[in-house]
Coordinates of C-alpha atoms in Angstrom, one line a residue:
M54 CA 64.8 -62.6 -153.0
L55 CA 61.6 -60.9 -151.8
I56 CA 59.0 -60.0 -154.3
K57 CA 56.5 -57.4 -152.9
N58 CA 53.1 -56.2 -153.8
I59 CA 52.4 -58.7 -156.5
S60 CA 49.2 -60.5 -157.6
V61 CA 49.5 -64.3 -157.7
L62 CA 47.7 -67.4 -159.0
Q63 CA 48.5 -69.5 -156.0
G64 CA 48.2 -73.2 -155.1
S65 CA 46.6 -76.2 -156.8
E66 CA 43.4 -74.3 -157.7
L67 CA 45.3 -71.2 -159.1
D68 CA 43.5 -69.0 -156.5
F69 CA 43.8 -65.3 -157.4
I70 CA 45.4 -63.3 -154.7
L71 CA 45.2 -59.6 -155.4
R72 CA 48.3 -58.5 -153.4
T73 CA 50.9 -60.4 -151.4
N74 CA 54.6 -60.9 -151.0
V75 CA 56.7 -63.9 -152.2
K76 CA 60.0 -65.0 -150.7
I77 CA 62.2 -67.1 -153.0
E78 CA 65.1 -69.0 -151.3
N79 CA 67.3 -71.8 -152.7
N80 CA 65.4 -72.0 -156.0
T81 CA 62.0 -72.6 -154.3
F82 CA 59.0 -70.6 -153.1
K83 CA 59.9 -70.2 -149.4
K84 CA 57.0 -68.2 -148.1
I85 CA 53.9 -66.5 -149.6
Q86 CA 52.1 -64.1 -147.4
S87 CA 51.2 -60.4 -147.3
K88 CA 53.5 -59.4 -144.4
I89 CA 57.1 -60.5 -144.9
Q90 CA 60.1 -58.4 -144.1
P91 CA 63.4 -58.7 -146.1
H92 CA 66.5 -59.9 -144.4
I93 CA 69.5 -57.6 -144.2
N94 CA 71.1 -57.5 -147.7
E95 CA 68.2 -59.5 -149.2
E96 CA 67.2 -58.3 -152.7
S97 CA 63.7 -56.8 -152.5
I98 CA 61.7 -55.9 -155.6
D99 CA 58.3 -54.0 -155.7
C100 CA 56.2 -55.7 -158.3
E101 CA 53.1 -53.6 -158.2
G102 CA 51.1 -54.0 -161.3
L103 CA 52.4 -57.5 -162.1
L104 CA 50.7 -60.9 -161.9
L105 CA 52.8 -64.0 -161.0
I106 CA 51.6 -67.3 -162.6
P107 CA 53.2 -70.7 -162.7
G108 CA 55.7 -71.3 -165.6
F109 CA 54.2 -73.2 -168.5
I110 CA 55.0 -76.9 -168.9
N111 CA 55.0 -77.9 -172.5
A112 CA 54.5 -81.6 -171.8
H113 CA 55.1 -83.0 -175.3
T114 CA 57.4 -81.6 -178.1
H115 CA 59.5 -82.8 -180.9
I116 CA 61.9 -79.9 -181.4
G117 CA 64.2 -81.8 -183.7
D118 CA 62.0 -81.1 -186.7
S119 CA 62.2 -77.3 -186.1
I120 CA 64.0 -77.2 -189.5
G121 CA 61.0 -78.5 -191.4
K122 CA 58.4 -75.9 -190.6
D123 CA 55.3 -76.4 -192.8
V124 CA 57.0 -78.4 -195.5
T125 CA 54.3 -81.1 -195.6
L126 CA 51.1 -79.1 -195.3
N127 CA 49.0 -81.1 -197.8
S128 CA 50.3 -84.6 -196.9
T129 CA 48.6 -87.3 -194.9
V130 CA 49.5 -88.0 -191.3
N131 CA 51.7 -90.9 -192.2
E132 CA 53.3 -89.1 -195.0
K133 CA 54.2 -86.3 -192.6
I134 CA 55.3 -87.9 -189.4
H135 CA 55.4 -91.7 -189.6
P136 CA 58.6 -92.7 -187.8
M137 CA 59.6 -95.3 -190.5
F138 CA 58.7 -93.6 -193.8
G139 CA 57.3 -90.1 -193.1
A140 CA 58.8 -86.9 -194.5
K141 CA 59.9 -85.9 -190.9
S142 CA 62.2 -89.0 -190.5
K143 CA 63.7 -88.3 -194.0
I144 CA 64.4 -84.6 -193.1
L145 CA 66.0 -85.5 -189.8
K146 CA 68.2 -88.2 -191.4
N147 CA 69.3 -85.9 -194.3
T148 CA 70.0 -82.8 -192.2
S149 CA 73.4 -82.1 -190.6
Q150 CA 73.6 -81.9 -186.9
E151 CA 74.9 -78.4 -187.2
N152 CA 71.8 -77.2 -189.0
L153 CA 69.5 -79.1 -186.6
S154 CA 71.2 -77.5 -183.7
I155 CA 70.6 -74.0 -185.0
F156 CA 66.9 -74.4 -185.3
M157 CA 66.5 -76.5 -182.1
K158 CA 68.2 -73.7 -180.3
N159 CA 65.9 -71.1 -181.9
T160 CA 62.9 -73.1 -180.7
C161 CA 64.2 -73.3 -177.1
H162 CA 64.7 -69.5 -177.1
S163 CA 61.2 -69.1 -178.5
M164 CA 59.7 -71.2 -175.8
L165 CA 61.5 -69.3 -173.0
R166 CA 60.2 -66.0 -174.3
K167 CA 56.6 -67.4 -174.4
G168 CA 56.8 -68.4 -170.7
I169 CA 57.6 -72.2 -171.2
T170 CA 59.8 -73.0 -168.3
T171 CA 59.8 -76.8 -168.8
F172 CA 59.5 -78.9 -172.0
V173 CA 59.3 -82.7 -172.5
D174 CA 60.8 -83.8 -175.7
F175 CA 60.4 -87.1 -177.5
R176 CA 63.8 -87.1 -179.0
E177 CA 64.5 -89.1 -182.1
G178 CA 67.9 -90.2 -183.4
G179 CA 68.9 -92.6 -180.7
L180 CA 71.9 -91.8 -178.5
D181 CA 73.3 -89.3 -181.0
G182 CA 70.0 -87.4 -181.0
V183 CA 69.9 -87.1 -177.2
I184 CA 73.6 -86.0 -177.1
L185 CA 72.8 -83.3 -179.7
L186 CA 69.9 -81.9 -177.8
K187 CA 71.8 -81.8 -174.5
K188 CA 74.6 -79.9 -176.3
V189 CA 71.9 -77.4 -177.7
L190 CA 70.6 -76.9 -174.2
S191 CA 74.1 -76.5 -172.5
D192 CA 73.8 -72.7 -172.6
I193 CA 70.0 -72.2 -172.5
P194 CA 68.5 -72.0 -169.0
I195 CA 65.2 -73.7 -169.9
R196 CA 64.2 -76.9 -167.9
S197 CA 64.1 -80.0 -170.1
I198 CA 63.0 -83.6 -169.8
I199 CA 64.4 -85.6 -172.6
L200 CA 62.8 -88.9 -173.5
G201 CA 65.1 -90.7 -175.9
R202 CA 64.2 -93.4 -178.5
L203 CA 66.1 -96.0 -180.4
E204 CA 65.7 -96.0 -184.1
F205 CA 64.2 -99.4 -183.9
Y206 CA 60.7 -100.2 -185.4
Q207 CA 59.0 -103.4 -186.2
K208 CA 56.9 -104.3 -189.2
S209 CA 53.4 -105.8 -189.0
T210 CA 54.7 -109.3 -189.8
E211 CA 57.2 -109.0 -186.9
I212 CA 54.5 -107.7 -184.5
R213 CA 52.2 -110.6 -185.4
K214 CA 55.0 -113.1 -184.7
N215 CA 55.7 -111.2 -181.4
Q216 CA 59.4 -111.0 -182.2
P217 CA 61.4 -110.0 -179.1
F218 CA 63.6 -107.0 -178.5
P219 CA 66.9 -107.8 -180.2
T220 CA 69.7 -108.8 -177.9
N221 CA 72.1 -106.7 -179.9
K222 CA 70.0 -103.6 -179.1
I223 CA 70.0 -104.0 -175.3
S224 CA 73.4 -102.3 -174.8
D225 CA 72.2 -99.4 -177.1
L226 CA 69.1 -99.0 -174.9
D227 CA 71.1 -99.0 -171.8
A228 CA 73.6 -96.4 -173.2
L229 CA 70.6 -94.2 -174.3
L230 CA 68.9 -94.3 -170.9
E231 CA 72.2 -93.3 -169.2
K232 CA 72.1 -90.0 -171.1
C233 CA 68.4 -89.0 -170.9
D234 CA 65.5 -88.9 -168.5
G235 CA 63.5 -91.8 -170.0
I236 CA 62.0 -93.2 -173.2
G237 CA 59.4 -91.8 -175.5
I238 CA 58.1 -94.5 -177.8
S239 CA 56.5 -93.8 -181.2
G240 CA 53.6 -96.1 -180.6
A241 CA 52.3 -99.6 -180.1
N242 CA 51.9 -100.2 -183.9
E243 CA 55.7 -100.2 -184.4
N244 CA 56.4 -102.6 -181.5
S245 CA 55.5 -106.2 -180.6
A246 CA 54.0 -107.1 -177.2
S247 CA 57.4 -108.6 -176.3
V248 CA 59.2 -105.4 -177.1
L249 CA 56.7 -103.2 -175.2
N250 CA 57.2 -105.6 -172.3
H251 CA 60.9 -105.1 -172.5
Y252 CA 60.4 -101.3 -172.4
S253 CA 58.1 -101.7 -169.3
K254 CA 61.1 -102.9 -167.3
T255 CA 63.2 -99.8 -167.8
T256 CA 63.4 -97.8 -164.6
K257 CA 63.2 -94.2 -165.9
L258 CA 60.3 -92.2 -167.2
R259 CA 58.2 -94.0 -169.9
A260 CA 55.8 -92.4 -172.3
I261 CA 54.2 -93.5 -175.6
H262 CA 51.9 -92.0 -178.3
S263 CA 48.5 -93.7 -178.4
S264 CA 45.2 -93.5 -180.3
E265 CA 46.2 -90.3 -182.2
T266 CA 44.3 -91.2 -185.4
K267 CA 41.4 -93.4 -186.5
Q268 CA 43.9 -95.1 -188.8
S269 CA 46.3 -96.0 -185.9
I270 CA 43.4 -97.5 -184.0
S271 CA 42.3 -99.5 -187.0
T272 CA 45.9 -100.7 -187.7
S273 CA 46.2 -102.0 -184.1
K274 CA 43.0 -104.0 -184.3
K275 CA 43.8 -105.3 -187.8
V276 CA 47.3 -106.5 -186.9
T277 CA 46.8 -107.7 -183.3
G278 CA 43.0 -107.8 -182.7
K279 CA 43.6 -105.5 -179.6
S280 CA 43.0 -101.9 -178.7
E281 CA 45.9 -99.6 -179.5
T282 CA 45.6 -98.0 -176.1
I283 CA 45.5 -101.4 -174.2
R284 CA 48.7 -102.4 -176.1
A285 CA 50.3 -99.1 -175.3
L286 CA 49.5 -99.6 -171.6
S287 CA 51.4 -102.9 -171.6
M288 CA 54.5 -100.8 -171.6
N289 CA 53.4 -99.5 -168.2
P290 CA 53.9 -95.9 -169.3
H291 CA 53.9 -93.1 -166.8
F292 CA 51.8 -91.1 -169.2
L293 CA 50.2 -91.4 -172.7
V294 CA 50.3 -88.8 -175.5
H295 CA 47.3 -87.8 -177.6
M296 CA 44.5 -90.3 -177.0
T297 CA 42.4 -88.3 -179.4
F298 CA 40.3 -91.3 -180.5
A299 CA 40.5 -93.5 -177.4
S300 CA 37.3 -95.1 -176.3
K301 CA 35.6 -94.4 -173.0
N302 CA 36.8 -97.8 -171.6
D303 CA 40.3 -97.1 -172.8
L304 CA 40.3 -93.7 -171.0
I305 CA 39.0 -95.3 -167.8
T306 CA 41.7 -97.9 -167.9
A307 CA 44.4 -95.2 -168.7
A308 CA 43.2 -93.1 -165.7
K309 CA 43.8 -96.1 -163.4
K310 CA 47.1 -97.2 -164.8
T311 CA 48.9 -93.9 -165.7
Q312 CA 49.8 -90.5 -164.2
G313 CA 47.9 -88.8 -166.9
I314 CA 47.5 -88.0 -170.6
V315 CA 49.2 -85.2 -172.6
I316 CA 46.9 -83.8 -175.3
C317 CA 48.1 -81.8 -178.3
P318 CA 44.9 -80.2 -179.7
R319 CA 46.4 -77.8 -182.3
A320 CA 48.8 -80.5 -183.7
N321 CA 45.8 -82.9 -184.0
S322 CA 43.9 -80.2 -185.8
S323 CA 46.8 -79.3 -188.1
L324 CA 46.8 -83.0 -189.1
A325 CA 43.0 -82.8 -189.9
E326 CA 42.4 -85.4 -187.2
G327 CA 40.0 -83.5 -184.9
I328 CA 40.7 -82.6 -181.2
P329 CA 40.6 -84.7 -178.0
D330 CA 37.3 -84.9 -176.1
I331 CA 38.5 -83.3 -172.9
E332 CA 35.1 -83.6 -171.3
M333 CA 35.1 -87.4 -171.8
M334 CA 38.6 -87.6 -170.6
Q335 CA 38.0 -85.7 -167.4
K336 CA 34.8 -87.7 -166.7
A337 CA 37.0 -90.9 -167.0
G338 CA 39.2 -89.5 -164.3
C339 CA 42.2 -88.6 -166.5
I340 CA 44.6 -85.9 -165.5
L341 CA 45.3 -83.8 -168.6
A342 CA 48.4 -81.8 -169.5
L343 CA 49.1 -79.8 -172.7
G344 CA 51.8 -80.2 -175.3
T345 CA 52.4 -78.4 -178.6
D346 CA 53.9 -81.5 -180.4
N347 CA 56.0 -81.3 -183.6
V348 CA 57.4 -77.9 -184.4
M349 CA 57.3 -79.0 -188.0
I350 CA 53.5 -78.6 -188.0
N351 CA 52.8 -76.4 -184.9
S352 CA 54.4 -73.4 -183.0
P353 CA 55.6 -74.1 -179.5
D354 CA 53.2 -71.6 -177.9
M355 CA 51.1 -72.5 -174.9
F356 CA 49.1 -69.3 -175.0
R357 CA 47.8 -70.3 -178.5
E358 CA 47.3 -73.9 -177.3
M359 CA 45.2 -72.9 -174.4
D360 CA 43.1 -70.4 -176.5
F361 CA 42.4 -72.9 -179.2
L362 CA 41.5 -75.8 -176.9
W363 CA 39.1 -73.6 -174.8
K364 CA 37.2 -72.1 -177.7
A365 CA 37.1 -75.1 -180.0
T366 CA 35.9 -77.4 -177.2
M367 CA 33.1 -74.9 -176.2
G368 CA 32.2 -74.6 -179.9
I369 CA 32.0 -78.3 -180.4
H370 CA 30.1 -79.2 -177.3
K371 CA 28.1 -75.9 -177.1
K372 CA 28.6 -75.5 -173.3
R373 CA 30.8 -73.4 -171.1
I374 CA 34.2 -74.5 -169.7
D375 CA 35.9 -72.8 -166.8
P376 CA 39.1 -71.3 -168.3
K377 CA 40.9 -72.2 -165.0
E378 CA 40.7 -75.9 -166.1
I379 CA 42.5 -75.1 -169.3
L380 CA 45.2 -73.1 -167.5
K381 CA 45.7 -76.0 -165.1
M382 CA 46.5 -78.2 -168.1
A383 CA 49.4 -75.9 -169.0
T384 CA 50.7 -75.6 -165.5
I385 CA 49.5 -77.6 -162.4
N386 CA 48.6 -80.8 -164.3
G387 CA 52.0 -80.9 -166.1
G388 CA 53.7 -81.1 -162.8
K389 CA 51.3 -83.8 -161.7
V390 CA 51.7 -85.9 -164.8
L391 CA 55.5 -85.7 -164.5
K392 CA 55.5 -86.1 -160.6
K393 CA 57.7 -83.0 -160.2
D394 CA 57.5 -80.0 -158.0
I395 CA 56.9 -77.6 -160.9
G396 CA 53.9 -75.9 -162.5
I397 CA 52.6 -74.5 -159.1
I398 CA 53.2 -71.5 -156.9
E399 CA 53.3 -73.0 -153.4
N400 CA 55.6 -73.1 -150.5
G401 CA 58.4 -75.6 -151.1
K402 CA 57.8 -75.9 -154.8
I403 CA 60.4 -75.0 -157.5
A404 CA 60.3 -71.3 -158.3
D405 CA 59.5 -71.5 -162.1
C406 CA 57.1 -68.7 -162.9
I407 CA 56.0 -65.9 -165.3
F408 CA 55.6 -62.2 -164.5
L409 CA 52.7 -60.8 -166.5
D410 CA 52.0 -57.1 -166.9
K411 CA 48.4 -56.6 -165.7
H412 CA 48.3 -53.3 -167.5
A413 CA 49.3 -54.8 -170.9
L414 CA 47.1 -53.4 -173.7
D415 CA 45.4 -56.7 -174.3
L416 CA 44.8 -57.5 -170.6
E417 CA 43.6 -54.4 -168.9
P418 CA 41.1 -54.3 -167.3
M419 CA 41.6 -57.9 -166.1
H420 CA 38.1 -58.9 -164.7
N421 CA 38.8 -62.6 -164.9
P422 CA 42.5 -63.4 -164.6
H423 CA 42.2 -67.1 -165.8
A424 CA 40.2 -66.1 -168.9
S425 CA 42.6 -63.2 -169.6
I426 CA 45.6 -65.6 -169.6
V427 CA 43.9 -68.3 -171.6
H428 CA 42.6 -66.3 -174.4
R429 CA 44.0 -62.7 -174.3
A430 CA 47.6 -63.0 -173.1
S431 CA 50.5 -63.5 -175.4
E432 CA 54.3 -63.2 -175.3
S433 CA 54.0 -59.4 -175.4
A434 CA 52.4 -59.4 -171.9
I435 CA 55.4 -61.2 -170.3
R436 CA 57.6 -58.9 -168.3
A437 CA 59.9 -61.7 -167.2
V438 CA 60.4 -65.4 -166.9
M439 CA 61.9 -67.1 -163.8
I440 CA 63.4 -70.6 -163.7
G441 CA 64.6 -72.0 -160.4
G442 CA 64.5 -68.6 -158.7
K443 CA 66.5 -66.9 -161.3
I444 CA 65.3 -64.4 -164.0
V445 CA 66.2 -66.0 -167.4
H446 CA 64.3 -63.7 -169.7
G447 CA 63.2 -60.1 -169.3
K448 CA 63.5 -58.1 -166.1
I449 CA 61.3 -57.0 -163.1

């Protein structure tokens, strides 16, 4: 396929190219330059008036709770989402798989229409939960990374005693990992050092929530005398999620020992827990990606995530932030954190991208493309979404 006369946000710095041609071959970007001639019988499409940007990577979701939208608005964080006794866990356990499937499928279609080409899901429910999500995705062309989780959590007394991972759960963990892309652990406060060490030896992708709330940090110190983040890092995770209240030293250590941090600013705010300090995180050397977190408390919309993070951060710190840095978190950085060839328009990378209408009512005239995308664009500006070189939503 040859896409002609299109504007592009190209490369690792999302450089704006006013007009060029893009050749897509074998699901990747083959060549990006202004003078390319189509081969005989090659599909050629004139995309004058469109802007091609990398597909969004929603690097942290829980789509299983799509059925429980806004049912716990006035509850505390633990009352809402604690993995052992929160409302979310009760909803998931008491809802049929058929009903869960319907609303998970709706969420996947919603993400596609909003330009999310890849999502990373922390999937609850053990092996059955992973199998259910894979079934849901069987006829939806969105790219997924499923991080499964055993329904195994330890109490404070067990953590203090450093009780090991149960031998009768080893085969369950092996079976789970055979069916998914890795593990997504609830947090260090539900696992002993021995259990976290056991998880660290798994060979697939590893991720864990950490330092999301002041209460979780306090609990870690009270139970173990150690920083929650340092305990989470003992799992050797490829990335951490949240880190909203991590200390400067914890962030510096995380930058050295992980591929990055996935932040979820709207979800943190929905829980009345503040937002992550992205300036401190970046100064510590952290690579930051964006996620929308629980569908129960937040919509899976990266446009809204970027807009909120950009303006809230500038409002709090009273200083300007380049909107390009925010857009990178939704695209380029997601690929870096996951170590995958996605989230970037560059030769040899996977052709996941969004076609935006530059003449959309909310975007024209587009004087600063990065700012326009971060705080003016929405689903209505999307002409088409491409995953792996194929149009999966809309048309061009």
